[in-house]
PDB file of C-alpha atoms in Angstrom:
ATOM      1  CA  UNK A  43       0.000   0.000   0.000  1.00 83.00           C
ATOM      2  CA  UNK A  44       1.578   3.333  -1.389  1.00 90.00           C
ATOM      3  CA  UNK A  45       0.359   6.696  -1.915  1.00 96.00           C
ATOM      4  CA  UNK A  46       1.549  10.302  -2.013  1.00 98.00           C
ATOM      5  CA  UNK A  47       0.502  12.156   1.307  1.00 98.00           C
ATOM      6  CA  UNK A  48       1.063  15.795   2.224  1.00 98.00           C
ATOM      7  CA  UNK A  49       3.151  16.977   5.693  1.00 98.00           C
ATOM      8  CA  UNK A  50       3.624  20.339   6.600  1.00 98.00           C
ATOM      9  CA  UNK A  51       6.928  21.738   8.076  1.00 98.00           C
ATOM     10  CA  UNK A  52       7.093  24.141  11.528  1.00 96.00           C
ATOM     11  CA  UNK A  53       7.109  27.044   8.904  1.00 97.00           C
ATOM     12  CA  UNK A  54       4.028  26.117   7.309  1.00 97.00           C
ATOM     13  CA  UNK A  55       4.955  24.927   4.038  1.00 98.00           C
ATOM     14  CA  UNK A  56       3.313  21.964   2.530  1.00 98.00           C
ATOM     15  CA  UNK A  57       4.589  19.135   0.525  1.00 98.00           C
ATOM     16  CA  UNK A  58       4.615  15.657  -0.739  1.00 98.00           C
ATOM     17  CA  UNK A  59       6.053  12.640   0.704  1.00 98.00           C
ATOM     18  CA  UNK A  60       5.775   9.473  -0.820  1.00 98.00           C
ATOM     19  CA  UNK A  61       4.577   6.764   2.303  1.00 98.00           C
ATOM     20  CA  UNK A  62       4.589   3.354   1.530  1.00 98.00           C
ATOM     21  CA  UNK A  63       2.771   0.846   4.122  1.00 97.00           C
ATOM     22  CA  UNK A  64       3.580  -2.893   5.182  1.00 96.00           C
ATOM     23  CA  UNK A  65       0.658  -5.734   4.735  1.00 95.00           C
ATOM     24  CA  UNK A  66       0.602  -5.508   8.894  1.00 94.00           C
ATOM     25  CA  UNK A  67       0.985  -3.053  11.512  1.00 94.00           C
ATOM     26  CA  UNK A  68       4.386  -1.459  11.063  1.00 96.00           C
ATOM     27  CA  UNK A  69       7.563  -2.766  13.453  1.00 94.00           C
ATOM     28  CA  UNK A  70       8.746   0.708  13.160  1.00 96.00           C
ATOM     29  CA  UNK A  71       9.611   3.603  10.286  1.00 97.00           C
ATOM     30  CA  UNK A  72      11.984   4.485   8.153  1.00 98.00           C
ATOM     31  CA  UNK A  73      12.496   8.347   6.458  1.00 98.00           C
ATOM     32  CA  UNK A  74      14.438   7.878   2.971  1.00 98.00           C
ATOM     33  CA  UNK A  75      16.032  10.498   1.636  1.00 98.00           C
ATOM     34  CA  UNK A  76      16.375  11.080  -2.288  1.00 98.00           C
ATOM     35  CA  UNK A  77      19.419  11.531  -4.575  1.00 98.00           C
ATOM     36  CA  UNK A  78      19.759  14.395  -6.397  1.00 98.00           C
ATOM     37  CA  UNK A  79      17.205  12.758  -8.326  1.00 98.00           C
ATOM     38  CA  UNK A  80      13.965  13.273  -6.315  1.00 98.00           C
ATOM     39  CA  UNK A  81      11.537  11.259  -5.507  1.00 98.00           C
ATOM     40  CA  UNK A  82      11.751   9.078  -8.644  1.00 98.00           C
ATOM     41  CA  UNK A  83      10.989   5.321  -9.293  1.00 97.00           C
ATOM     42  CA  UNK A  84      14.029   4.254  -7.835  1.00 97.00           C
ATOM     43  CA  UNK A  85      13.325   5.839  -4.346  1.00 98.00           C
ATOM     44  CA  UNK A  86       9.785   4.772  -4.147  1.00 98.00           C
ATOM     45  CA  UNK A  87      11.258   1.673  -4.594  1.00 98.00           C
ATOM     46  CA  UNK A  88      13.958   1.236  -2.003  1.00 98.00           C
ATOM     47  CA  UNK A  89      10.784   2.728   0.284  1.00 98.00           C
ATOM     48  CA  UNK A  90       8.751   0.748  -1.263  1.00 98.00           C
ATOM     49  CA  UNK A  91      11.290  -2.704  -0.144  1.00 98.00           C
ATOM     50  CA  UNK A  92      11.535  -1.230   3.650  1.00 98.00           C
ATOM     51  CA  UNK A  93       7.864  -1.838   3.391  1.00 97.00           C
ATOM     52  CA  UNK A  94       8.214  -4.997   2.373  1.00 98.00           C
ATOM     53  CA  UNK A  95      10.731  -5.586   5.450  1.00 97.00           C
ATOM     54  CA  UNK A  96       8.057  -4.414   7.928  1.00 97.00           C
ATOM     55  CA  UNK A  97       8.321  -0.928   8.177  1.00 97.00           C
ATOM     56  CA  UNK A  98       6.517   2.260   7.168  1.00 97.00           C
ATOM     57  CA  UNK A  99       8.452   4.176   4.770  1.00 98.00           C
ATOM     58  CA  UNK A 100       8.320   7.880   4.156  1.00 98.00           C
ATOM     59  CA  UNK A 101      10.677   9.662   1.311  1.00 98.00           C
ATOM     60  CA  UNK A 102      10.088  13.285   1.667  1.00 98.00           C
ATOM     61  CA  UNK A 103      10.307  15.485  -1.491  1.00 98.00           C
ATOM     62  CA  UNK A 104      13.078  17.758  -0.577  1.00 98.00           C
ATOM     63  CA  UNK A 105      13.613  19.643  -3.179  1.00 98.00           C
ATOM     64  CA  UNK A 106       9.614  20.996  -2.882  1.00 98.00           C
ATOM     65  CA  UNK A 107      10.924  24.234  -1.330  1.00 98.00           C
ATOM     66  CA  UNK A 108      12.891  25.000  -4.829  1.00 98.00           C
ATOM     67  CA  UNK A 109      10.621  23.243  -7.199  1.00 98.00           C
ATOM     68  CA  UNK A 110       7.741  21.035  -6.987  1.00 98.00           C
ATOM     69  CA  UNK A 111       7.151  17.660  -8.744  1.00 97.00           C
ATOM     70  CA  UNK A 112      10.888  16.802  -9.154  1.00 97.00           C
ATOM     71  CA  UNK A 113      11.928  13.324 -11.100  1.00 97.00           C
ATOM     72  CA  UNK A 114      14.534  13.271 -12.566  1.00 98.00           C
ATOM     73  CA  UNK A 115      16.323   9.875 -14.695  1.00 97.00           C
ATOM     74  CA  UNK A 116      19.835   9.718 -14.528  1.00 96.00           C
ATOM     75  CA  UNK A 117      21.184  11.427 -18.265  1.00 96.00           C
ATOM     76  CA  UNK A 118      23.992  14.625 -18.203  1.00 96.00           C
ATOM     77  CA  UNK A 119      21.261  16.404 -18.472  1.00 98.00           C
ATOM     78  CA  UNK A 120      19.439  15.172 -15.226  1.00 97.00           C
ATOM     79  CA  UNK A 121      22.702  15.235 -13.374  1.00 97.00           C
ATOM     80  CA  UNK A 122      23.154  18.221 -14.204  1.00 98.00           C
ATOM     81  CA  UNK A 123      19.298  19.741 -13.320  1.00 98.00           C
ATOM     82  CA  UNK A 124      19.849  17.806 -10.280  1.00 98.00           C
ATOM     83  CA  UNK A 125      22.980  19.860  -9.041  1.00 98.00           C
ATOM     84  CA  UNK A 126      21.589  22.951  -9.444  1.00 98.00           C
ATOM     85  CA  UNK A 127      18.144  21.892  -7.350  1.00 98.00           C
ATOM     86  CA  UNK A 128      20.808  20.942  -4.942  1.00 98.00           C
ATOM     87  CA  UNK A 129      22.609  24.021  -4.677  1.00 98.00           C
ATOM     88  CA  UNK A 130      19.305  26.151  -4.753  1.00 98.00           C
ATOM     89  CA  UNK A 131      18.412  24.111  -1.634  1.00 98.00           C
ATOM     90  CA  UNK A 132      21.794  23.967   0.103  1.00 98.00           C
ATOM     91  CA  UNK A 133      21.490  28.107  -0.378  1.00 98.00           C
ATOM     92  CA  UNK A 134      18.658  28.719   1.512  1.00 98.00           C
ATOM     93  CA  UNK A 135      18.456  30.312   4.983  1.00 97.00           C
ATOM     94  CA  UNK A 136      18.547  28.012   8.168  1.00 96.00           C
ATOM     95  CA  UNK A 137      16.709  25.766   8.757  1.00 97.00           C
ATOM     96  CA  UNK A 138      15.998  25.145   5.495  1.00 98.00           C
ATOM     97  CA  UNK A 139      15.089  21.560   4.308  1.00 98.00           C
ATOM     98  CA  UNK A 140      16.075  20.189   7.802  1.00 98.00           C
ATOM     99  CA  UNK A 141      12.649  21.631   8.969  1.00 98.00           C
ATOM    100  CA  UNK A 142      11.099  19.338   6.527  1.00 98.00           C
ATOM    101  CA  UNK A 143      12.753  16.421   7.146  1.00 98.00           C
ATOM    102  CA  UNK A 144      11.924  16.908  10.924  1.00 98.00           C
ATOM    103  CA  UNK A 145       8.447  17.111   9.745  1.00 98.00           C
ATOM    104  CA  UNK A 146       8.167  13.805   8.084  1.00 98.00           C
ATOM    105  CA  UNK A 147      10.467  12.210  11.407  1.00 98.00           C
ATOM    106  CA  UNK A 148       7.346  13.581  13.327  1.00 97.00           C
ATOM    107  CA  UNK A 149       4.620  12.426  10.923  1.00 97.00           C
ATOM    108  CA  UNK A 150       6.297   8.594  11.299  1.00 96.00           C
ATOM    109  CA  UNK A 151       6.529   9.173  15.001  1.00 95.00           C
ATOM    110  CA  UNK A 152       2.606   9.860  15.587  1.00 93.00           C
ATOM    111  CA  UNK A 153       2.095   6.838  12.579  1.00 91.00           C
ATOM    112  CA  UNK A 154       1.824   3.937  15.235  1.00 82.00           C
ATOM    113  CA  UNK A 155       5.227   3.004  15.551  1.00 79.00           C
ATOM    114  CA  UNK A 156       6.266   3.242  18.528  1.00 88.00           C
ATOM    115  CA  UNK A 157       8.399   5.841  18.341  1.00 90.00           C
ATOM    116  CA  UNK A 158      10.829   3.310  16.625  1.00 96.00           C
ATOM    117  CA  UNK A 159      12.123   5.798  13.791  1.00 98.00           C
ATOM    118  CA  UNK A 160      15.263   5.243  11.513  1.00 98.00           C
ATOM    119  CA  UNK A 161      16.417   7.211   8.587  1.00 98.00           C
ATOM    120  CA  UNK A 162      18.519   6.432   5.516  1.00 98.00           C
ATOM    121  CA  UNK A 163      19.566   8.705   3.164  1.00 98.00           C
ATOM    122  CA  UNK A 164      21.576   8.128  -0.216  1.00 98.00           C
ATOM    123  CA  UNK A 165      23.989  10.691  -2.050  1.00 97.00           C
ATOM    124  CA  UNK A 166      23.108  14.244  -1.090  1.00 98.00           C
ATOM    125  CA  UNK A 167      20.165  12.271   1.204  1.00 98.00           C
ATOM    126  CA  UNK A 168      23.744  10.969   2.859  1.00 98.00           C
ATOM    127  CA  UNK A 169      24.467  14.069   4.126  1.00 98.00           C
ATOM    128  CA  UNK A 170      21.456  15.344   4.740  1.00 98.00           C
ATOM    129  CA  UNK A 171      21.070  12.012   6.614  1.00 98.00           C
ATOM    130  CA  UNK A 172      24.047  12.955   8.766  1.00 98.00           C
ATOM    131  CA  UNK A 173      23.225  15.863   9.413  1.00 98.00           C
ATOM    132  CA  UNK A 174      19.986  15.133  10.585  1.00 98.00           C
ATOM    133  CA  UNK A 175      21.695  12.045  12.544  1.00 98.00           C
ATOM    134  CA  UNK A 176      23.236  15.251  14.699  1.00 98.00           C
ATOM    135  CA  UNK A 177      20.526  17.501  14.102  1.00 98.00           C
ATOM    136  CA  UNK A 178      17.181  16.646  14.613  1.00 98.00           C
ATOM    137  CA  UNK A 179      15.265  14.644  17.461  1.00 98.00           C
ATOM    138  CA  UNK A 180      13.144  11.528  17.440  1.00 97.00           C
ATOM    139  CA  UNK A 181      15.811   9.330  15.473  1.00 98.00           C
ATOM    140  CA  UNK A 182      16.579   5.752  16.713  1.00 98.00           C
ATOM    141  CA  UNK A 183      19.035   5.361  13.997  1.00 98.00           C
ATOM    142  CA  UNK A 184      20.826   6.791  10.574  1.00 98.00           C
ATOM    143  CA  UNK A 185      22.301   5.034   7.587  1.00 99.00           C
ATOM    144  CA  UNK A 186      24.267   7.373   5.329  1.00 98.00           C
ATOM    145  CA  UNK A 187      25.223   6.034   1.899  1.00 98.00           C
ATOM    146  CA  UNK A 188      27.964   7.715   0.242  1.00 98.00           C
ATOM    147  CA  UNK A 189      27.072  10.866   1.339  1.00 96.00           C
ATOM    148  CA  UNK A 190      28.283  13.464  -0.643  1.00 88.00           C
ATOM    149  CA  UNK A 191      30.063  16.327   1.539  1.00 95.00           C
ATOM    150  CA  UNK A 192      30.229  14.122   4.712  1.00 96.00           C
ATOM    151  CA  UNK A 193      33.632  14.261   4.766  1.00 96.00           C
ATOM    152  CA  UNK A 194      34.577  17.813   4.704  1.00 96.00           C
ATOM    153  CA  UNK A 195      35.675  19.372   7.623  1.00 96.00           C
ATOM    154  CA  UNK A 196      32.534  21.283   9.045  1.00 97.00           C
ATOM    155  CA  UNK A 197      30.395  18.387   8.173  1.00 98.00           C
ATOM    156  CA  UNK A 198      32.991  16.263  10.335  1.00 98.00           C
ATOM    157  CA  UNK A 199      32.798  18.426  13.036  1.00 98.00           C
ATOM    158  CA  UNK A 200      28.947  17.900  13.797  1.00 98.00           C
ATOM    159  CA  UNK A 201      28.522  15.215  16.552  1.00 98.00           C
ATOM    160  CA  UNK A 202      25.758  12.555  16.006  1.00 98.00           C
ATOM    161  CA  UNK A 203      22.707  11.712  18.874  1.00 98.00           C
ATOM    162  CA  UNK A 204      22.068   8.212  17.720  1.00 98.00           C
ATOM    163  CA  UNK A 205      23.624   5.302  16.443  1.00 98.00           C
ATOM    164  CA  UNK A 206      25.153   5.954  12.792  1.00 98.00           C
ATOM    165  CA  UNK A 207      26.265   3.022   9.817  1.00 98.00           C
ATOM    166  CA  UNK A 208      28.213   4.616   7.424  1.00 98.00           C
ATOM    167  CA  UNK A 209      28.539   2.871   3.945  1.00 98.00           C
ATOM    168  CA  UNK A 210      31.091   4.350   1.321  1.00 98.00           C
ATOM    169  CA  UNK A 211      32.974   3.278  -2.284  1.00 98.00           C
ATOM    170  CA  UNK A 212      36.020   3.070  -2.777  1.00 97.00           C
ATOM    171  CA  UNK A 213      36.277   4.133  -6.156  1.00 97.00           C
ATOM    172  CA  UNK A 214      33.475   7.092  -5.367  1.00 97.00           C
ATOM    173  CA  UNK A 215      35.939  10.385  -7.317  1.00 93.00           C
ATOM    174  CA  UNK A 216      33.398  12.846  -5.308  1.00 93.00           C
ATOM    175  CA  UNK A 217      34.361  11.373  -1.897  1.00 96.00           C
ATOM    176  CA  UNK A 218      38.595  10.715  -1.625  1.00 94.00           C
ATOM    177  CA  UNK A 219      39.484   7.787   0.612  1.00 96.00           C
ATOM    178  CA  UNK A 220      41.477  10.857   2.521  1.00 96.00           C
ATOM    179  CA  UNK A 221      38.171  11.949   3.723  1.00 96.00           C
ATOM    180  CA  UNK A 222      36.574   9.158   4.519  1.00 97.00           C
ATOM    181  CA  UNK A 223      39.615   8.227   6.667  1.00 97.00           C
ATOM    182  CA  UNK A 224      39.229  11.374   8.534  1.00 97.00           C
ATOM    183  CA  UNK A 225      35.421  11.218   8.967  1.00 98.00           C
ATOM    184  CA  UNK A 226      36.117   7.533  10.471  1.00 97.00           C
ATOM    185  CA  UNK A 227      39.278   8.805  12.705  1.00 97.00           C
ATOM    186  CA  UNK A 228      36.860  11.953  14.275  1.00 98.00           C
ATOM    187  CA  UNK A 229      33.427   8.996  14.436  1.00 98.00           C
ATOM    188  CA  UNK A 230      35.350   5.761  15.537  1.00 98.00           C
ATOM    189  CA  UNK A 231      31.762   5.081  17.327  1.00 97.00           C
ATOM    190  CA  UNK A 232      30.401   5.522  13.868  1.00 98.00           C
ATOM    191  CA  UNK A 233      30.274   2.224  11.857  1.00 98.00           C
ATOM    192  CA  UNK A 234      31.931   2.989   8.849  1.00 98.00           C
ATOM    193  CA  UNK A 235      31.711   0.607   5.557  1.00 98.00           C
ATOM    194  CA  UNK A 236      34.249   0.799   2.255  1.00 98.00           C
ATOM    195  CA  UNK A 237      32.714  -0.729  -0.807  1.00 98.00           C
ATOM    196  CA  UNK A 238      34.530  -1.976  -4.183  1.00 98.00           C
ATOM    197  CA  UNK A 239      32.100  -0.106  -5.705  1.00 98.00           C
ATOM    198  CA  UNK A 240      31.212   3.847  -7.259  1.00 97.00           C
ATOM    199  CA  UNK A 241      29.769   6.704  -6.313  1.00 97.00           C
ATOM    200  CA  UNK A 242      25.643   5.216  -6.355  1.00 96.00           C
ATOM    201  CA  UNK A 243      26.014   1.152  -6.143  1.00 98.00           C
ATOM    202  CA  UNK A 244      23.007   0.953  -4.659  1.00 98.00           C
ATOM    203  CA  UNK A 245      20.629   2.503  -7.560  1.00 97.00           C
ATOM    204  CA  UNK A 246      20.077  -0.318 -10.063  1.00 96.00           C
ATOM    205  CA  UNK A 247      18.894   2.560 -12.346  1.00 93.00           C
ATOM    206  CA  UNK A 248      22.434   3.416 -12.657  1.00 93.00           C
ATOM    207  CA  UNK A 249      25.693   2.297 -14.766  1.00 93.00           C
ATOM    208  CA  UNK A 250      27.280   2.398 -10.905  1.00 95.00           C
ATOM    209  CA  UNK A 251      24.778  -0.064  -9.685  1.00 97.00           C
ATOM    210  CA  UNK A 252      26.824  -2.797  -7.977  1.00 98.00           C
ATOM    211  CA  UNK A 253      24.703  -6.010  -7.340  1.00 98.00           C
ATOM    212  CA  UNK A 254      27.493  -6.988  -4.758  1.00 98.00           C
ATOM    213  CA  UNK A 255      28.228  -4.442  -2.603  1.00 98.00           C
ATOM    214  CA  UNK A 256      24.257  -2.667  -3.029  1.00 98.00           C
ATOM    215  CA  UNK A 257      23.413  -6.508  -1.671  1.00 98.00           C
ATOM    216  CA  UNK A 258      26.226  -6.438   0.871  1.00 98.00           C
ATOM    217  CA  UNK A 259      25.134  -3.051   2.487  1.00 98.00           C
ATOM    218  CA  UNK A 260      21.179  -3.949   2.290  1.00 98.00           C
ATOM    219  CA  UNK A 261      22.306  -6.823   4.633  1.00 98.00           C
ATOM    220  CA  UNK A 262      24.101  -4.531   6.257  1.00 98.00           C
ATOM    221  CA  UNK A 263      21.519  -1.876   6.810  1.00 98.00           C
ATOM    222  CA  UNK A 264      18.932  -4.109   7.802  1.00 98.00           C
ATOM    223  CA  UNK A 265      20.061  -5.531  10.439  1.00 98.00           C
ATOM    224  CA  UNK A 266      21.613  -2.446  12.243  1.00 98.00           C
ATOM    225  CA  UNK A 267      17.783  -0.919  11.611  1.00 98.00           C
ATOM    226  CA  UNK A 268      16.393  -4.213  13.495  1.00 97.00           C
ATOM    227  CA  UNK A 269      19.301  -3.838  15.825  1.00 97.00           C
ATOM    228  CA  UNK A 270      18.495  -0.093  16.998  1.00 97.00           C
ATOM    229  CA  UNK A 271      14.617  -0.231  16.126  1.00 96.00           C
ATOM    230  CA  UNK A 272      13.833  -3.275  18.463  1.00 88.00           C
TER     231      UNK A 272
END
C-alpha cells in the first residue's frame, strides 16, 4: 500500500512525501532520503522494499521548497538539473530543508510506531542524513550512503545523537578515501563501511549499480535498523 501524502513543516509549508505501508501493523519507520534525483521510481522503490521488510516508509520530497514535482532519470542532463536543485536548496536560509525532514520524522513518530524511527539517506540524502543524525530529534538510527560532503571538515565536526552506519565506495571520485579516513578517525563510534564499488552502487537505475556491494550493504543496513529499532 503506497500513496503520495502531504506533511507540513514548523514554517508552514506543505509538501509531498511518498509513504509506503507494510501488509501488517508497522515494526517501526523508516524516512528515505532522495538523490539528487527526487523522488523518482528508484526511491519509491527502495521505500517501497523497507515496506516490504516491515516498516513504514516515508521519502520526503526535498527539493519541494525550490521546485515542486521533481523526477529526474539519470542522463547529463538530469545530473546536471539535479545539481543545481541541490545548490538552490543547500542556499537557503537556516533551517531550510532540515525543517522538513523533521516534519516527516514527526509524521512517522505519531504513525503507530512506537516511536521506533530510523532514517537512511543516499547521495546528497547521505548528508542530509548525517546531518539530521546530529541535528534533529526523534531518530533511533541513521544510515548514510555515500554521502556526498560528509567528509569535509565542518560536516565532520557535527557530533551525532544516535547510532550511525556509514557505507562508502572506494572508487566514489566525489568522496577521496582521505576523507573518509578522517570522517572515520573523528566517528570511531560511527560504523563505517568501504565498498569496491562507485559513487551510487546501490541505484540499479544506474551504470554504478553494484549487485554486490548494493546486496552487501542492504544486509548490512537491515540488520543495524532491526538492531536499533527493536
Amino acid at each position: 500500500m503506497a500513496d503520495f501524502i502531504e506533511l507540513t513543516a514548523p514554517d508552514g509549508l506543505k509538501f509531498p512525501a511518498y509513504q509506503a505501508r507494510p501488509a501488517g501493523p508497522p515494526k517501526g519507520a523508516i524516512v528515505v532520503l532522495q538523490e539528487i534525483f527526487g523522488v523518482n521510481p528508484h526511491i519509491r522503490a527502495v521505500a517501497d522494499d523497507f515496506a516490504a521488510q516491515g516498516y513504514l516508509a516515508l521519502a520526503p520530497a526535498t527539493f519541494h521548497r525550490v521546485k515542486p514535482g521533481v523526477e529526474l532519470g539519470y542522463s547529463p542532463a538530469d545530473v546536471a538539473a539535479g545539481v543545481a536543485l541541490k545548490a538552490a536548496v543547500e542556499g537557503l536560509a537556516p533551517p531550510g530543508v532540515m525543517q522538513d525532514i523533521q516534519a516527516a520524522i514527526d509524521h512517522a513518530l505519531r504513525a503507530g510506531t512506537s516511536g521506533k524511527v530510523g532514517l537512511v539517506g543516499y547521495c546528497w540524502g547521505g548528508l542530509l542524513a548525517w546531518r539530521a543524525a546530529c541535528q534533529l530529534s526523534g531518530l533511533r538510527a541513521v544510515v548514510p550512503y555515500y554521502g556526498g560532503g560528509m567528509t569535509r571538515a565542518v560536516e565532520i565536526g557535527r557530533t551525532p545523537t544516535c547510532p550511525v552506519l556509514a557505507h562508502f565506495a572506494r572508487q566514489d571520485q566525489s568522496i577521496p578515501l582521505e576523507g573518509v579516513q578522517a570522517f572515520q578517525q573523528a566517528h570511531p563510534d560511527v560504523e563505517v563501511h568501504l565498498y569496491q564499488a562507485s559513487h551510487g552502487f546501490n541505484c540499479d537505475h544506474r551504470s554504478a549499480y553494484d549487485a554486490t556491494a548494493a546486496a552487501l550493504a542492504r544486509e548490512r543496513t537491515l540488520a543495524f535498523l532491526a538492531r536499533h529499532l527493536a
